[in-house]
XYZ file of C-alpha atoms in Angstrom:
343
model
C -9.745 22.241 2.124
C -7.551 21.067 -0.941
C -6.693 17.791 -0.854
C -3.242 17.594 0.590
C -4.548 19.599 3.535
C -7.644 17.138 3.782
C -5.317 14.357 3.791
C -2.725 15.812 6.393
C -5.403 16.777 8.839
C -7.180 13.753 8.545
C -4.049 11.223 9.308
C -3.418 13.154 12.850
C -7.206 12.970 14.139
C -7.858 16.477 12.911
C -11.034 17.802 12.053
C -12.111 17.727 8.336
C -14.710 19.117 6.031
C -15.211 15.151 4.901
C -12.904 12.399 4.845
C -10.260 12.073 1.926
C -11.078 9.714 -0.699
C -7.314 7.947 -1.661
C -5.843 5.205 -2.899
C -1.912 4.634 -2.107
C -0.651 2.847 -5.509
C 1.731 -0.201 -4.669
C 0.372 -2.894 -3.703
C -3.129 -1.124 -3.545
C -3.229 -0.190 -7.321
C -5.467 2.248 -8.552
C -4.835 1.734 -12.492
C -7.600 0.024 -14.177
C -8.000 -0.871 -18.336
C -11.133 1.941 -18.746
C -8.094 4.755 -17.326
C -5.126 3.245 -19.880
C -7.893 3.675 -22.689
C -9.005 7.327 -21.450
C -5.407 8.572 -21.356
C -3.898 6.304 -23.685
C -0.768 5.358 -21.884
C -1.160 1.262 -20.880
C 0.836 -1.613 -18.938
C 3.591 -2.380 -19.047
C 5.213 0.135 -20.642
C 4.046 2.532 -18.126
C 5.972 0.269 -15.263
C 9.060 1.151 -17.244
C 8.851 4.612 -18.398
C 9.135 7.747 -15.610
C 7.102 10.274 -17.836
C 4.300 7.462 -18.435
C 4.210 6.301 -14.783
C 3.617 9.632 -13.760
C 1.125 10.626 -16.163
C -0.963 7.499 -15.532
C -0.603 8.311 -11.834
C -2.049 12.072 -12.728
C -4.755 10.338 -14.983
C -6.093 8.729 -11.828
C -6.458 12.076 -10.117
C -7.829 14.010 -12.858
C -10.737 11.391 -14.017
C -11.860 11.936 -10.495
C -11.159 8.765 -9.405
C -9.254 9.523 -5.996
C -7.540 12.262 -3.943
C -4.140 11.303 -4.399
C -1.330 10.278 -6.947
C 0.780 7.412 -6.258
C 3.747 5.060 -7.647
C 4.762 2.299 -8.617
C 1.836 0.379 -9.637
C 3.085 -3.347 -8.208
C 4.625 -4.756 -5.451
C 7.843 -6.196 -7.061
C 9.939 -3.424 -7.674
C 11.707 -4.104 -4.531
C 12.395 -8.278 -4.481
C 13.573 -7.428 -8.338
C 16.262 -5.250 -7.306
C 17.144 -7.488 -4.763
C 17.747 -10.194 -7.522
C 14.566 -12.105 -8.002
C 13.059 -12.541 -11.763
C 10.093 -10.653 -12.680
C 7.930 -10.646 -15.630
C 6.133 -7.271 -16.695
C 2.695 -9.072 -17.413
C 0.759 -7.031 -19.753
C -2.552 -4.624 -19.917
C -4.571 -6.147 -17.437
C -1.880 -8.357 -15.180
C 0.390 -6.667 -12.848
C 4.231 -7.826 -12.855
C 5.110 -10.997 -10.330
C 8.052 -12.960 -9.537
C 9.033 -15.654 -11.931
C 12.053 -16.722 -9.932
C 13.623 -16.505 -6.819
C 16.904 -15.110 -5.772
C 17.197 -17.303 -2.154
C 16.633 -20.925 -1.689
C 16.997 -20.451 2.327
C 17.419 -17.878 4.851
C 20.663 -18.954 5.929
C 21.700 -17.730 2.273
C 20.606 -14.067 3.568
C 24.149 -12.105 2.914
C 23.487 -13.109 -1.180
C 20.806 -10.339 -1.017
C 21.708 -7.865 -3.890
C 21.625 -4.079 -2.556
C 19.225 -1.908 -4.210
C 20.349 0.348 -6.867
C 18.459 3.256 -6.512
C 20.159 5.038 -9.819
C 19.316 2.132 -12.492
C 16.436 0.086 -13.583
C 12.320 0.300 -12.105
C 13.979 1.909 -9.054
C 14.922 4.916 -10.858
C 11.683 5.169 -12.700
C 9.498 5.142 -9.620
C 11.863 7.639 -8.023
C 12.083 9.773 -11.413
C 8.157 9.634 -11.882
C 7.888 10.955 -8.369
C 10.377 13.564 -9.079
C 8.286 14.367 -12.048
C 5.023 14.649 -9.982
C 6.608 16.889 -7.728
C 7.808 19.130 -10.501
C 3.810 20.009 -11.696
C 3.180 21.381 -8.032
C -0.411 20.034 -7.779
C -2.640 20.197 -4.983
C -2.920 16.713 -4.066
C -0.541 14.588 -1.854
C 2.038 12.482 -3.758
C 2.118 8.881 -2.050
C 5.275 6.516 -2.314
C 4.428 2.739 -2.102
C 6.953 0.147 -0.769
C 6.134 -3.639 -0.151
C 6.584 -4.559 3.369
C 8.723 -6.339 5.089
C 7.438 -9.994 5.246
C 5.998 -9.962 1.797
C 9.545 -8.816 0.092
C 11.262 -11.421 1.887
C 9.047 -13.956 0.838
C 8.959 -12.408 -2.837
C 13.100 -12.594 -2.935
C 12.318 -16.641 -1.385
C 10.816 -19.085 -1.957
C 7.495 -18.596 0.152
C 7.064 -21.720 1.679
C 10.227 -22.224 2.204
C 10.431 -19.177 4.364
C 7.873 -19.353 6.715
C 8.963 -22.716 7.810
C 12.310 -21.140 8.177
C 10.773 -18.478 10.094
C 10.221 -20.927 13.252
C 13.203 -23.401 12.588
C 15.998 -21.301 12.048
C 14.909 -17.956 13.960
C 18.288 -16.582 14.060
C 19.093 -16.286 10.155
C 15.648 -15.501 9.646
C 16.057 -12.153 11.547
C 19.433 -11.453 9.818
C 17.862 -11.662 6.711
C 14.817 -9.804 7.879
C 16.862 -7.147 9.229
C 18.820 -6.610 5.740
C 15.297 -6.864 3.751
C 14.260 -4.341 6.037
C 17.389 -1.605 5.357
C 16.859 -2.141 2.200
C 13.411 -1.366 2.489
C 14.131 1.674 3.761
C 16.836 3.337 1.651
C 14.056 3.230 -0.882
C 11.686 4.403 1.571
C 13.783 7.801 2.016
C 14.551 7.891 -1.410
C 11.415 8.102 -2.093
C 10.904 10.860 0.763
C 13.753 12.816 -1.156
C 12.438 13.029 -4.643
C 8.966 14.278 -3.207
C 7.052 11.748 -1.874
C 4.519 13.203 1.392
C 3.478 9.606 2.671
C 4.602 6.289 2.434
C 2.517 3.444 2.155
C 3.387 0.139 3.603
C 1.732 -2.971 2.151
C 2.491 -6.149 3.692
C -0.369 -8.890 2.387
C 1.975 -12.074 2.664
C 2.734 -10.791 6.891
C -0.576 -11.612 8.073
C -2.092 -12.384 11.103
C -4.045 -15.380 9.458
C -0.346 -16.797 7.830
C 1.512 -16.116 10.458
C -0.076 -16.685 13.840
C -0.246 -13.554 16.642
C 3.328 -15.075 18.047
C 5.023 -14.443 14.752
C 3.090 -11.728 13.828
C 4.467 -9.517 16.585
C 7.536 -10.817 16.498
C 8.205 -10.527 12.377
C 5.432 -8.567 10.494
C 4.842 -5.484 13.574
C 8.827 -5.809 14.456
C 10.343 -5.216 11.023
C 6.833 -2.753 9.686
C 7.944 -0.546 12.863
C 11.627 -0.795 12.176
C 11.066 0.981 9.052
C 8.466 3.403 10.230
C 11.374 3.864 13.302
C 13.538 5.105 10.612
C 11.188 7.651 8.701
C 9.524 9.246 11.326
C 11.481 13.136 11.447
C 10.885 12.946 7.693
C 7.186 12.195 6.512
C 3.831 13.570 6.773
C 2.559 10.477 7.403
C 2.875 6.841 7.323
C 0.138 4.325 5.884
C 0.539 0.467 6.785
C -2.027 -1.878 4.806
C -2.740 -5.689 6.450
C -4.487 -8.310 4.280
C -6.932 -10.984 6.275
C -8.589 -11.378 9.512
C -7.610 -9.146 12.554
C -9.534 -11.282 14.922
C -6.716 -12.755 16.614
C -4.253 -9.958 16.393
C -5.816 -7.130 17.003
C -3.267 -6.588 20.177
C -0.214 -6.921 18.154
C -1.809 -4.520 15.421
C -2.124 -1.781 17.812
C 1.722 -2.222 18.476
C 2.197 -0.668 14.640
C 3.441 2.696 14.850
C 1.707 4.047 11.495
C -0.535 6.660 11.523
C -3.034 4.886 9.879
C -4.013 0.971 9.284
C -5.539 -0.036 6.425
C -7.529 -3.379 6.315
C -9.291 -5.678 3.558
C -13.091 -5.713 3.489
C -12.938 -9.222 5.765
C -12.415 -7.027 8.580
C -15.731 -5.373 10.054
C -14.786 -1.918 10.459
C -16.777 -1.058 13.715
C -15.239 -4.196 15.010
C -11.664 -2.527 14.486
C -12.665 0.882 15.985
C -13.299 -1.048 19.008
C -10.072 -2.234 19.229
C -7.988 -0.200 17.519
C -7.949 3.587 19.401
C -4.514 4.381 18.515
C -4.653 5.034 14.395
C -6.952 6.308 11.677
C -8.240 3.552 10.296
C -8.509 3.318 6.478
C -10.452 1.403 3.768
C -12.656 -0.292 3.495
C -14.642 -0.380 -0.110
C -15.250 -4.019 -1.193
C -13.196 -4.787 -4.648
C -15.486 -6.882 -5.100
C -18.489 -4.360 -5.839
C -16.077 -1.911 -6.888
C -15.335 -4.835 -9.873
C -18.820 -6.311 -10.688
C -21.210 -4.371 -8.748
C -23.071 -0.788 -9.379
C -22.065 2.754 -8.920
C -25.136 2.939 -6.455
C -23.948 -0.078 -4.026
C -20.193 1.661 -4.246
C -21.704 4.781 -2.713
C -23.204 2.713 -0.212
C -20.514 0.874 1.059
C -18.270 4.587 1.327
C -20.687 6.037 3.140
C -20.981 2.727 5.726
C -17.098 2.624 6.015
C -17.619 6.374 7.024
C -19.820 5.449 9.597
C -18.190 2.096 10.862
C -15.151 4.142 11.315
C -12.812 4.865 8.501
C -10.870 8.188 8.903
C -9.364 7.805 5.230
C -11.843 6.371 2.764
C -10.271 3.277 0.302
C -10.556 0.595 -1.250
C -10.688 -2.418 0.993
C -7.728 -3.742 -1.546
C -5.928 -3.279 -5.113
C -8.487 -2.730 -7.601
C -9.049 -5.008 -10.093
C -7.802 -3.876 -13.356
C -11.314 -4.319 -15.111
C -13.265 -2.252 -12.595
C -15.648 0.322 -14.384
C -14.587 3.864 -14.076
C -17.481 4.784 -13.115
C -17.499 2.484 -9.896
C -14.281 3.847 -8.925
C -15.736 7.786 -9.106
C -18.185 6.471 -7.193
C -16.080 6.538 -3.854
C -15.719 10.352 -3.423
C -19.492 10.877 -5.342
C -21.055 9.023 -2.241
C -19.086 10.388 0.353
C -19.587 14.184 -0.877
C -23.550 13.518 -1.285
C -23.169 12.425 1.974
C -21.506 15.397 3.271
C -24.033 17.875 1.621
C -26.716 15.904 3.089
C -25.453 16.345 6.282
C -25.729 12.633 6.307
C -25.838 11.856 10.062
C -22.126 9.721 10.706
C-alpha cells in the first residue's frame, strides 16, 4: 500500500498491511529546528510564505519523519482573521495571540468574517494548492482549530468560559458564527486539495469544561462542522487534549472518523469505551523531546497494541525534538510488522 491508500483504509476500519504513521500539522505540529536546518527554510517566514510552507510540509515527509503532509503549522490562523493580534514568534516558538478581538460574548456580531483571498489564509490555502500540484503519494491533511479553542483565542479565555454558563444564549450565537466560519475554511481547504481535515480543539476539554458543557459546546459545535463536510472528505480527524475519564460518553457522540487523544489517556482504557472511531495517537512528546530513539519505538509499538488505528504523536511536537526520535515512529512500527510482532 502507498500511503494515501494506507491512510484511507485505515480511517474506515479496513484492513492494512500496518498502521499509518501521521501527523496532522495544526495544532499537532510536526516542524521541529533539526528539519528547518536540513532543508533550510525556518519560522516564521515559512508561516507567511505559500512556496516555503509547502516545502517545509514536504521536508517532513521526505526526511522520513511521517506519512503525511500537512498545513498550517499553528493554531491561530483562524482567531487572526477573525480580528485578534498575533505575533509570528520566531525559530523555535509557534505564533499566539497577543490581543483579543472580544471582551464578551454578547459582543459576538463584531466577529470579522474570514477572508479567504488575503493574508495567512491564502497562504495555507495556496501551500495546499501547491502540494496538490506535485501529485505525491501521500495524503495532504488540512488543519483547522476547533471550535471552543478559536472562540476562546478571538476572547478573552476566562472571560468566556464564565460566559459560557451565565449568558448561554449569546454564547451559542457566537459559537454558532465561530463555527461557520470555521467551516468556510474547512471547505476551502477541501477545494484547493486537502483529503482530511483535522480538528484540534485543546482549550474544549472535558477536564475545562465539565461532561455537561462538554456535550453541549465542544461535541455540539466539533459535529456541526463535521455535519457540514461530510459528502466532501475522505476523512475527518478530531484531536482532544486531557483526561477522558469523565467524558468518555459524550466523546463517543463525535462524529469523526477518528479521535485523537494526549498521552494522559491510557489507550486500552479508550478502546474500551470508545467502539465507534479509530482511535489515534498516542506517542509521548515527552520521549519524543528528551528521550531515545529506542524508548520512541517502544511506545509506537504499545500504542499499536493498546489500540491505536492511526499511529501519532500523543501531541504537537516540541520544536527541539531530535530527528531522529521523530523517524523513530514508523522505524518501530515497520520492525514490528516484519517481525510479525504479535498485536
Amino acid at each position: 500500500m502507498n500511503e494515501k491508500e494506507r491512510l484511507k483504509k485505515a480511517l474506515h476500519h479496513e484492513t492494512t498491511d500496518r498502521p499509518p504513521c501521521i501527523c496532522p500539522g495544526g495544532m499537532m505540529n510536526m516542524i521541529t529546528t533539526d528539519l528547518m536546518d536540513r532543508s533550510g527554510i525556518t519560522w516564521p517566514e515559512a508561516h507567511l510564505n505559500a512556496e516555503m510552507m509547502a516545502d517545509l510540509a514536504q521536508a517532513n515527509y521526505e526526511n522520513g519523519c511521517f506519512e503525511n503532509v500537512g498545513v498550517p503549522f499553528c493554531m491561530t490562523i483562524e482567531a487572526e482573521s477573525m480580528g485578534a493580534k498575533i505575533t509570528m514568534g520566531d525559530r523555535v516558538h509557534e505564533p499566539h495571540v497577543t490581543e483579543y478581538a472580544l471582551h464578551s460574548v454578547k459582543e459576538w456580531e463584531k466577529i470579522r468574517p474570514m477572508d479567504m483571498n488575503s493574508g495567512r489564509t491564502k497562504v495555507v490555502l495556496d501551500a495546499i494548492r501547491i502540494l496538490k500540484s506535485r501529485n505525491l503519494d501521500v495524503p495532504i491533511i488540512g488543519n483547522i482549530t476547533g471550535p471552543v479553542s478559536t472562540a476562546s483565542s478571538v476572547m478573552e479565555p476566562v472571560i468566556f468560559y464564565k460566559e459560557l454558563r451565565k449568558k448561554r444564549e449569546d454564547a451559542h450565537k457566537y459559537m454558532e458564527l465561530v463555527a461557520d466560519e470555521i467551516i468556510r475554511f474547512a471547505r476551502a481547504q477541501i477545494d484547493a486539495g486537502a483529503d482530511i481535515i483535522a480538528i484540534s480543539d485543546p482549550s474544549g476539554t472535558g477536564e475545562i469544561l465539565g461532561p455537561k458543557l462538554f456535550e453541549e459546546y465542544a461535541v455540539h459545535y466539533i459535529n456541526r462542522i463535521i455535519d457540514h463536510l461530510q459528502a466532501e472528505k475522505m476523512g475527518v480527524i478530531v484531536h482532544i487534549c486531557g483526561q477522558m475519564r469523565n467524558v468518555y460518553a459524550q466523546v463517543e457522540m463525535i462524529h469523526s472518523d477518528v479521535l485523537s487523544f494526549d498521552s494522559c489517556v491510557a489507550m486500552s482504557d479508550a478502546k474500551k469505551h470508545l467502539k465507534k472511531h479509530v482511535l489515534m495517537g498516542n506517542v509521548s512528546t515527552w520521549t519524543l523531546e528528551f528521550g531515545k530513539p529506542e524508548k520512541v519505538e517502544q511506545l509506537a509499538v504499545k500504542c499499536w497494541r493498546d489500540g491505536s488505528g492511526i499511529i501519532s504523536p500523543a501531541c504537537g511536537l516540541g520544536t527541539k525534538s531530535p530527528l531522529t526520535n521523530i523517524q523513530a515512529i514508523r522505524s518501530g512500527i515497520r520492525k514490528a510488522t516484519e517481525e510479525k510482532v504479535e498485536v
